[in-house]
Amino acid sequence: MQPKFILAAILFILLASTIAFAQITIKAEIDKASITTDDNITYKLTITSSEKNIPEPQLPEFKGFYVVTQAQSSSISFVKSNVKTTLVYAYLLAPEDICKFKIEPSTIKIQSKTYSSDTFEIEVKQGKT
């Protein structure tokens, strides 16, 4: 085998393993898909990455809801030589009206790639008040 081919193969393997370890996940969840005007829902966004610095995500507008309260937490853990960063955003949302509303995905751009969470449809019915 030629030395250039061997060197190229080694570089490819190193690059592929680096990309494989740069794992990024974005997960959104809600606690209820059907509520009344008397209820609230919790929207939680969790971002996990092997990057030390995670940029701010682009959150949805929460059309049809207003934000009652919000919280954010972050953690960084080191296992051997790997870094794991986790960001959690939580929003308590109250409905503004009776209707079916769609919460669009949250997105984040890391290393020139855009990651998106799920979309949710929430039905709001008339409450007692």
PDB file of N, CA and C in Angstrom, residues 46-114:
ATOM      1  N   THR A  46     -34.980  20.180  26.168  1.00  0.00           N
ATOM      2  CA  THR A  46     -33.701  19.683  26.670  1.00  0.00           C
ATOM      3  C   THR A  46     -32.740  19.539  25.502  1.00  0.00           C
ATOM      4  N   ILE A  47     -31.569  20.154  25.639  1.00  0.00           N
ATOM      5  CA  ILE A  47     -30.530  20.086  24.614  1.00  0.00           C
ATOM      6  C   ILE A  47     -29.303  19.457  25.251  1.00  0.00           C
ATOM      7  N   THR A  48     -28.791  18.405  24.618  1.00  0.00           N
ATOM      8  CA  THR A  48     -27.595  17.724  25.105  1.00  0.00           C
ATOM      9  C   THR A  48     -26.577  17.706  23.986  1.00  0.00           C
ATOM     10  N   SER A  49     -25.331  18.027  24.334  1.00  0.00           N
ATOM     11  CA  SER A  49     -24.291  18.097  23.313  1.00  0.00           C
ATOM     12  C   SER A  49     -22.941  17.738  23.906  1.00  0.00           C
ATOM     13  N   SER A  50     -22.056  17.295  23.050  1.00  0.00           N
ATOM     14  CA  SER A  50     -20.676  17.068  23.458  1.00  0.00           C
ATOM     15  C   SER A  50     -19.855  18.353  23.306  1.00  0.00           C
ATOM     16  N   GLU A  51     -20.503  19.420  22.872  1.00  0.00           N
ATOM     17  CA  GLU A  51     -19.860  20.726  22.780  1.00  0.00           C
ATOM     18  C   GLU A  51     -19.842  21.372  24.166  1.00  0.00           C
ATOM     19  N   LYS A  52     -18.797  22.100  24.485  1.00  0.00           N
ATOM     20  CA  LYS A  52     -18.740  22.788  25.778  1.00  0.00           C
ATOM     21  C   LYS A  52     -19.690  23.977  25.807  1.00  0.00           C
ATOM     22  N   ASN A  53     -19.734  24.717  24.724  1.00  0.00           N
ATOM     23  CA  ASN A  53     -20.580  25.907  24.647  1.00  0.00           C
ATOM     24  C   ASN A  53     -21.717  25.656  23.662  1.00  0.00           C
ATOM     25  N   ILE A  54     -22.923  25.688  24.173  1.00  0.00           N
ATOM     26  CA  ILE A  54     -24.098  25.491  23.333  1.00  0.00           C
ATOM     27  C   ILE A  54     -24.744  26.856  23.124  1.00  0.00           C
ATOM     28  N   PRO A  55     -25.006  27.235  21.882  1.00  0.00           N
ATOM     29  CA  PRO A  55     -25.661  28.531  21.653  1.00  0.00           C
ATOM     30  C   PRO A  55     -27.121  28.503  22.112  1.00  0.00           C
ATOM     31  N   GLU A  56     -27.700  29.672  22.260  1.00  0.00           N
ATOM     32  CA  GLU A  56     -29.106  29.783  22.647  1.00  0.00           C
ATOM     33  C   GLU A  56     -29.986  29.201  21.546  1.00  0.00           C
ATOM     34  N   PRO A  57     -31.004  28.433  21.918  1.00  0.00           N
ATOM     35  CA  PRO A  57     -31.909  27.894  20.892  1.00  0.00           C
ATOM     36  C   PRO A  57     -32.897  28.956  20.429  1.00  0.00           C
ATOM     37  N   GLN A  58     -33.469  28.725  19.271  1.00  0.00           N
ATOM     38  CA  GLN A  58     -34.554  29.567  18.766  1.00  0.00           C
ATOM     39  C   GLN A  58     -35.846  28.907  19.229  1.00  0.00           C
ATOM     40  N   LEU A  59     -36.527  29.529  20.171  1.00  0.00           N
ATOM     41  CA  LEU A  59     -37.754  28.968  20.730  1.00  0.00           C
ATOM     42  C   LEU A  59     -38.962  29.386  19.915  1.00  0.00           C
ATOM     43  N   PRO A  60     -40.034  28.593  19.967  1.00  0.00           N
ATOM     44  CA  PRO A  60     -41.253  28.984  19.243  1.00  0.00           C
ATOM     45  C   PRO A  60     -41.902  30.196  19.896  1.00  0.00           C
ATOM     46  N   GLU A  61     -42.851  30.796  19.193  1.00  0.00           N
ATOM     47  CA  GLU A  61     -43.534  31.987  19.707  1.00  0.00           C
ATOM     48  C   GLU A  61     -44.623  31.650  20.722  1.00  0.00           C
ATOM     49  N   PHE A  62     -44.999  30.400  20.849  1.00  0.00           N
ATOM     50  CA  PHE A  62     -46.081  29.958  21.736  1.00  0.00           C
ATOM     51  C   PHE A  62     -47.380  30.697  21.414  1.00  0.00           C
ATOM     52  N   LYS A  63     -47.723  30.762  20.126  1.00  0.00           N
ATOM     53  CA  LYS A  63     -48.949  31.445  19.702  1.00  0.00           C
ATOM     54  C   LYS A  63     -50.160  30.792  20.351  1.00  0.00           C
ATOM     55  N   GLY A  64     -51.039  31.604  20.920  1.00  0.00           N
ATOM     56  CA  GLY A  64     -52.227  31.120  21.597  1.00  0.00           C
ATOM     57  C   GLY A  64     -52.025  30.918  23.088  1.00  0.00           C
ATOM     58  N   PHE A  65     -50.806  31.158  23.552  1.00  0.00           N
ATOM     59  CA  PHE A  65     -50.482  30.996  24.966  1.00  0.00           C
ATOM     60  C   PHE A  65     -49.689  32.202  25.451  1.00  0.00           C
ATOM     61  N   TYR A  66     -49.747  32.445  26.740  1.00  0.00           N
ATOM     62  CA  TYR A  66     -48.825  33.409  27.313  1.00  0.00           C
ATOM     63  C   TYR A  66     -47.976  32.696  28.354  1.00  0.00           C
ATOM     64  N   VAL A  67     -46.761  33.172  28.512  1.00  0.00           N
ATOM     65  CA  VAL A  67     -45.813  32.544  29.420  1.00  0.00           C
ATOM     66  C   VAL A  67     -46.100  33.025  30.837  1.00  0.00           C
ATOM     67  N   VAL A  68     -46.459  32.087  31.714  1.00  0.00           N
ATOM     68  CA  VAL A  68     -46.725  32.403  33.118  1.00  0.00           C
ATOM     69  C   VAL A  68     -45.395  32.537  33.855  1.00  0.00           C
ATOM     70  N   THR A  69     -44.520  31.564  33.638  1.00  0.00           N
ATOM     71  CA  THR A  69     -43.192  31.586  34.248  1.00  0.00           C
ATOM     72  C   THR A  69     -42.246  30.749  33.403  1.00  0.00           C
ATOM     73  N   GLN A  70     -40.961  30.990  33.582  1.00  0.00           N
ATOM     74  CA  GLN A  70     -39.965  30.240  32.841  1.00  0.00           C
ATOM     75  C   GLN A  70     -38.754  29.986  33.721  1.00  0.00           C
ATOM     76  N   ALA A  71     -38.036  28.918  33.412  1.00  0.00           N
ATOM     77  CA  ALA A  71     -36.827  28.565  34.157  1.00  0.00           C
ATOM     78  C   ALA A  71     -35.815  27.974  33.190  1.00  0.00           C
ATOM     79  N   GLN A  72     -34.549  28.058  33.571  1.00  0.00           N
ATOM     80  CA  GLN A  72     -33.476  27.508  32.750  1.00  0.00           C
ATOM     81  C   GLN A  72     -32.431  26.905  33.671  1.00  0.00           C
ATOM     82  N   SER A  73     -31.899  25.746  33.276  1.00  0.00           N
ATOM     83  CA  SER A  73     -30.803  25.145  34.031  1.00  0.00           C
ATOM     84  C   SER A  73     -29.775  24.599  33.054  1.00  0.00           C
ATOM     85  N   SER A  74     -28.554  24.440  33.535  1.00  0.00           N
ATOM     86  CA  SER A  74     -27.501  23.880  32.694  1.00  0.00           C
ATOM     87  C   SER A  74     -26.581  23.036  33.556  1.00  0.00           C
ATOM     88  N   SER A  75     -25.985  22.037  32.918  1.00  0.00           N
ATOM     89  CA  SER A  75     -25.001  21.212  33.614  1.00  0.00           C
ATOM     90  C   SER A  75     -23.945  20.769  32.622  1.00  0.00           C
ATOM     91  N   ILE A  76     -22.748  20.606  33.126  1.00  0.00           N
ATOM     92  CA  ILE A  76     -21.634  20.113  32.333  1.00  0.00           C
ATOM     93  C   ILE A  76     -21.016  18.958  33.108  1.00  0.00           C
ATOM     94  N   SER A  77     -20.850  17.823  32.438  1.00  0.00           N
ATOM     95  CA  SER A  77     -20.214  16.685  33.097  1.00  0.00           C
ATOM     96  C   SER A  77     -19.030  16.212  32.254  1.00  0.00           C
ATOM     97  N   PHE A  78     -18.047  15.693  32.940  1.00  0.00           N
ATOM     98  CA  PHE A  78     -16.847  15.188  32.285  1.00  0.00           C
ATOM     99  C   PHE A  78     -16.705  13.707  32.612  1.00  0.00           C
ATOM    100  N   VAL A  79     -16.691  12.884  31.578  1.00  0.00           N
ATOM    101  CA  VAL A  79     -16.470  11.451  31.737  1.00  0.00           C
ATOM    102  C   VAL A  79     -15.256  11.106  30.894  1.00  0.00           C
ATOM    103  N   LYS A  80     -14.200  10.703  31.551  1.00  0.00           N
ATOM    104  CA  LYS A  80     -12.905  10.466  30.902  1.00  0.00           C
ATOM    105  C   LYS A  80     -12.515  11.742  30.170  1.00  0.00           C
ATOM    106  N   SER A  81     -12.371  11.713  28.873  1.00  0.00           N
ATOM    107  CA  SER A  81     -12.003  12.929  28.139  1.00  0.00           C
ATOM    108  C   SER A  81     -13.200  13.520  27.387  1.00  0.00           C
ATOM    109  N   ASN A  82     -14.413  13.026  27.659  1.00  0.00           N
ATOM    110  CA  ASN A  82     -15.595  13.505  26.962  1.00  0.00           C
ATOM    111  C   ASN A  82     -16.358  14.514  27.808  1.00  0.00           C
ATOM    112  N   VAL A  83     -16.896  15.511  27.143  1.00  0.00           N
ATOM    113  CA  VAL A  83     -17.698  16.542  27.791  1.00  0.00           C
ATOM    114  C   VAL A  83     -19.154  16.341  27.393  1.00  0.00           C
ATOM    115  N   LYS A  84     -20.052  16.485  28.348  1.00  0.00           N
ATOM    116  CA  LYS A  84     -21.485  16.419  28.057  1.00  0.00           C
ATOM    117  C   LYS A  84     -22.139  17.645  28.687  1.00  0.00           C
ATOM    118  N   THR A  85     -22.720  18.484  27.838  1.00  0.00           N
ATOM    119  CA  THR A  85     -23.398  19.684  28.292  1.00  0.00           C
ATOM    120  C   THR A  85     -24.897  19.517  28.086  1.00  0.00           C
ATOM    121  N   THR A  86     -25.660  19.845  29.108  1.00  0.00           N
ATOM    122  CA  THR A  86     -27.113  19.745  29.023  1.00  0.00           C
ATOM    123  C   THR A  86     -27.742  21.075  29.419  1.00  0.00           C
ATOM    124  N   LEU A  87     -28.614  21.576  28.570  1.00  0.00           N
ATOM    125  CA  LEU A  87     -29.394  22.777  28.855  1.00  0.00           C
ATOM    126  C   LEU A  87     -30.860  22.387  28.906  1.00  0.00           C
ATOM    127  N   VAL A  88     -31.579  22.905  29.891  1.00  0.00           N
ATOM    128  CA  VAL A  88     -33.010  22.632  30.017  1.00  0.00           C
ATOM    129  C   VAL A  88     -33.738  23.966  30.157  1.00  0.00           C
ATOM    130  N   TYR A  89     -34.738  24.146  29.313  1.00  0.00           N
ATOM    131  CA  TYR A  89     -35.604  25.321  29.363  1.00  0.00           C
ATOM    132  C   TYR A  89     -37.010  24.831  29.683  1.00  0.00           C
ATOM    133  N   ALA A  90     -37.664  25.437  30.654  1.00  0.00           N
ATOM    134  CA  ALA A  90     -39.021  25.028  31.019  1.00  0.00           C
ATOM    135  C   ALA A  90     -39.921  26.267  31.041  1.00  0.00           C
ATOM    136  N   TYR A  91     -41.105  26.121  30.453  1.00  0.00           N
ATOM    137  CA  TYR A  91     -42.069  27.214  30.371  1.00  0.00           C
ATOM    138  C   TYR A  91     -43.425  26.737  30.856  1.00  0.00           C
ATOM    139  N   LEU A  92     -44.043  27.486  31.741  1.00  0.00           N
ATOM    140  CA  LEU A  92     -45.415  27.225  32.138  1.00  0.00           C
ATOM    141  C   LEU A  92     -46.279  28.150  31.288  1.00  0.00           C
ATOM    142  N   LEU A  93     -47.159  27.553  30.488  1.00  0.00           N
ATOM    143  CA  LEU A  93     -47.957  28.297  29.510  1.00  0.00           C
ATOM    144  C   LEU A  93     -49.434  28.240  29.871  1.00  0.00           C
ATOM    145  N   ALA A  94     -50.111  29.378  29.744  1.00  0.00           N
ATOM    146  CA  ALA A  94     -51.556  29.448  29.956  1.00  0.00           C
ATOM    147  C   ALA A  94     -52.219  29.793  28.625  1.00  0.00           C
ATOM    148  N   PRO A  95     -53.360  29.157  28.332  1.00  0.00           N
ATOM    149  CA  PRO A  95     -54.019  29.427  27.048  1.00  0.00           C
ATOM    150  C   PRO A  95     -54.680  30.802  27.035  1.00  0.00           C
ATOM    151  N   GLU A  96     -54.697  31.413  25.859  1.00  0.00           N
ATOM    152  CA  GLU A  96     -55.337  32.711  25.688  1.00  0.00           C
ATOM    153  C   GLU A  96     -56.761  32.583  25.170  1.00  0.00           C
ATOM    154  N   ASP A  97     -57.095  31.436  24.562  1.00  0.00           N
ATOM    155  CA  ASP A  97     -58.391  31.286  23.918  1.00  0.00           C
ATOM    156  C   ASP A  97     -58.726  29.807  23.766  1.00  0.00           C
ATOM    157  N   ILE A  98     -59.940  29.539  23.297  1.00  0.00           N
ATOM    158  CA  ILE A  98     -60.388  28.179  23.014  1.00  0.00           C
ATOM    159  C   ILE A  98     -60.092  27.899  21.543  1.00  0.00           C
ATOM    160  N   CYS A  99     -59.324  26.852  21.295  1.00  0.00           N
ATOM    161  CA  CYS A  99     -58.957  26.531  19.912  1.00  0.00           C
ATOM    162  C   CYS A  99     -57.972  25.376  19.930  1.00  0.00           C
ATOM    163  N   LYS A 100     -57.565  24.911  18.748  1.00  0.00           N
ATOM    164  CA  LYS A 100     -56.436  23.996  18.626  1.00  0.00           C
ATOM    165  C   LYS A 100     -55.237  24.833  18.239  1.00  0.00           C
ATOM    166  N   PHE A 101     -54.200  24.729  19.026  1.00  0.00           N
ATOM    167  CA  PHE A 101     -52.998  25.513  18.787  1.00  0.00           C
ATOM    168  C   PHE A 101     -51.841  24.585  18.462  1.00  0.00           C
ATOM    169  N   LYS A 102     -50.915  25.101  17.675  1.00  0.00           N
ATOM    170  CA  LYS A 102     -49.727  24.344  17.309  1.00  0.00           C
ATOM    171  C   LYS A 102     -48.515  25.060  17.896  1.00  0.00           C
ATOM    172  N   ILE A 103     -47.711  24.296  18.619  1.00  0.00           N
ATOM    173  CA  ILE A 103     -46.426  24.822  19.087  1.00  0.00           C
ATOM    174  C   ILE A 103     -45.383  24.320  18.098  1.00  0.00           C
ATOM    175  N   GLU A 104     -44.782  25.252  17.404  1.00  0.00           N
ATOM    176  CA  GLU A 104     -43.785  24.936  16.384  1.00  0.00           C
ATOM    177  C   GLU A 104     -42.503  24.408  17.034  1.00  0.00           C
ATOM    178  N   PRO A 105     -41.633  23.797  16.262  1.00  0.00           N
ATOM    179  CA  PRO A 105     -40.400  23.250  16.852  1.00  0.00           C
ATOM    180  C   PRO A 105     -39.431  24.323  17.320  1.00  0.00           C
ATOM    181  N   SER A 106     -38.665  23.984  18.327  1.00  0.00           N
ATOM    182  CA  SER A 106     -37.506  24.782  18.713  1.00  0.00           C
ATOM    183  C   SER A 106     -36.352  24.319  17.830  1.00  0.00           C
ATOM    184  N   THR A 107     -35.430  25.221  17.548  1.00  0.00           N
ATOM    185  CA  THR A 107     -34.278  24.860  16.719  1.00  0.00           C
ATOM    186  C   THR A 107     -33.002  25.382  17.359  1.00  0.00           C
ATOM    187  N   ILE A 108     -31.911  24.726  17.010  1.00  0.00           N
ATOM    188  CA  ILE A 108     -30.597  25.182  17.463  1.00  0.00           C
ATOM    189  C   ILE A 108     -29.597  24.866  16.358  1.00  0.00           C
ATOM    190  N   LYS A 109     -28.650  25.779  16.168  1.00  0.00           N
ATOM    191  CA  LYS A 109     -27.634  25.588  15.140  1.00  0.00           C
ATOM    192  C   LYS A 109     -26.292  25.380  15.833  1.00  0.00           C
ATOM    193  N   ILE A 110     -25.707  24.198  15.597  1.00  0.00           N
ATOM    194  CA  ILE A 110     -24.414  23.851  16.173  1.00  0.00           C
ATOM    195  C   ILE A 110     -23.542  23.294  15.054  1.00  0.00           C
ATOM    196  N   GLN A 111     -22.346  23.821  14.941  1.00  0.00           N
ATOM    197  CA  GLN A 111     -21.390  23.400  13.905  1.00  0.00           C
ATOM    198  C   GLN A 111     -22.019  23.451  12.518  1.00  0.00           C
ATOM    199  N   SER A 112     -22.680  24.534  12.215  1.00  0.00           N
ATOM    200  CA  SER A 112     -23.324  24.804  10.925  1.00  0.00           C
ATOM    201  C   SER A 112     -24.414  23.796  10.550  1.00  0.00           C
ATOM    202  N   LYS A 113     -24.932  23.060  11.535  1.00  0.00           N
ATOM    203  CA  LYS A 113     -26.042  22.155  11.293  1.00  0.00           C
ATOM    204  C   LYS A 113     -27.197  22.554  12.208  1.00  0.00           C
ATOM    205  N   THR A 114     -28.416  22.555  11.659  1.00  0.00           N
ATOM    206  CA  THR A 114     -29.596  22.937  12.432  1.00  0.00           C
ATOM    207  C   THR A 114     -30.325  21.693  12.921  1.00  0.00           C
TER     208      THR A 114
END
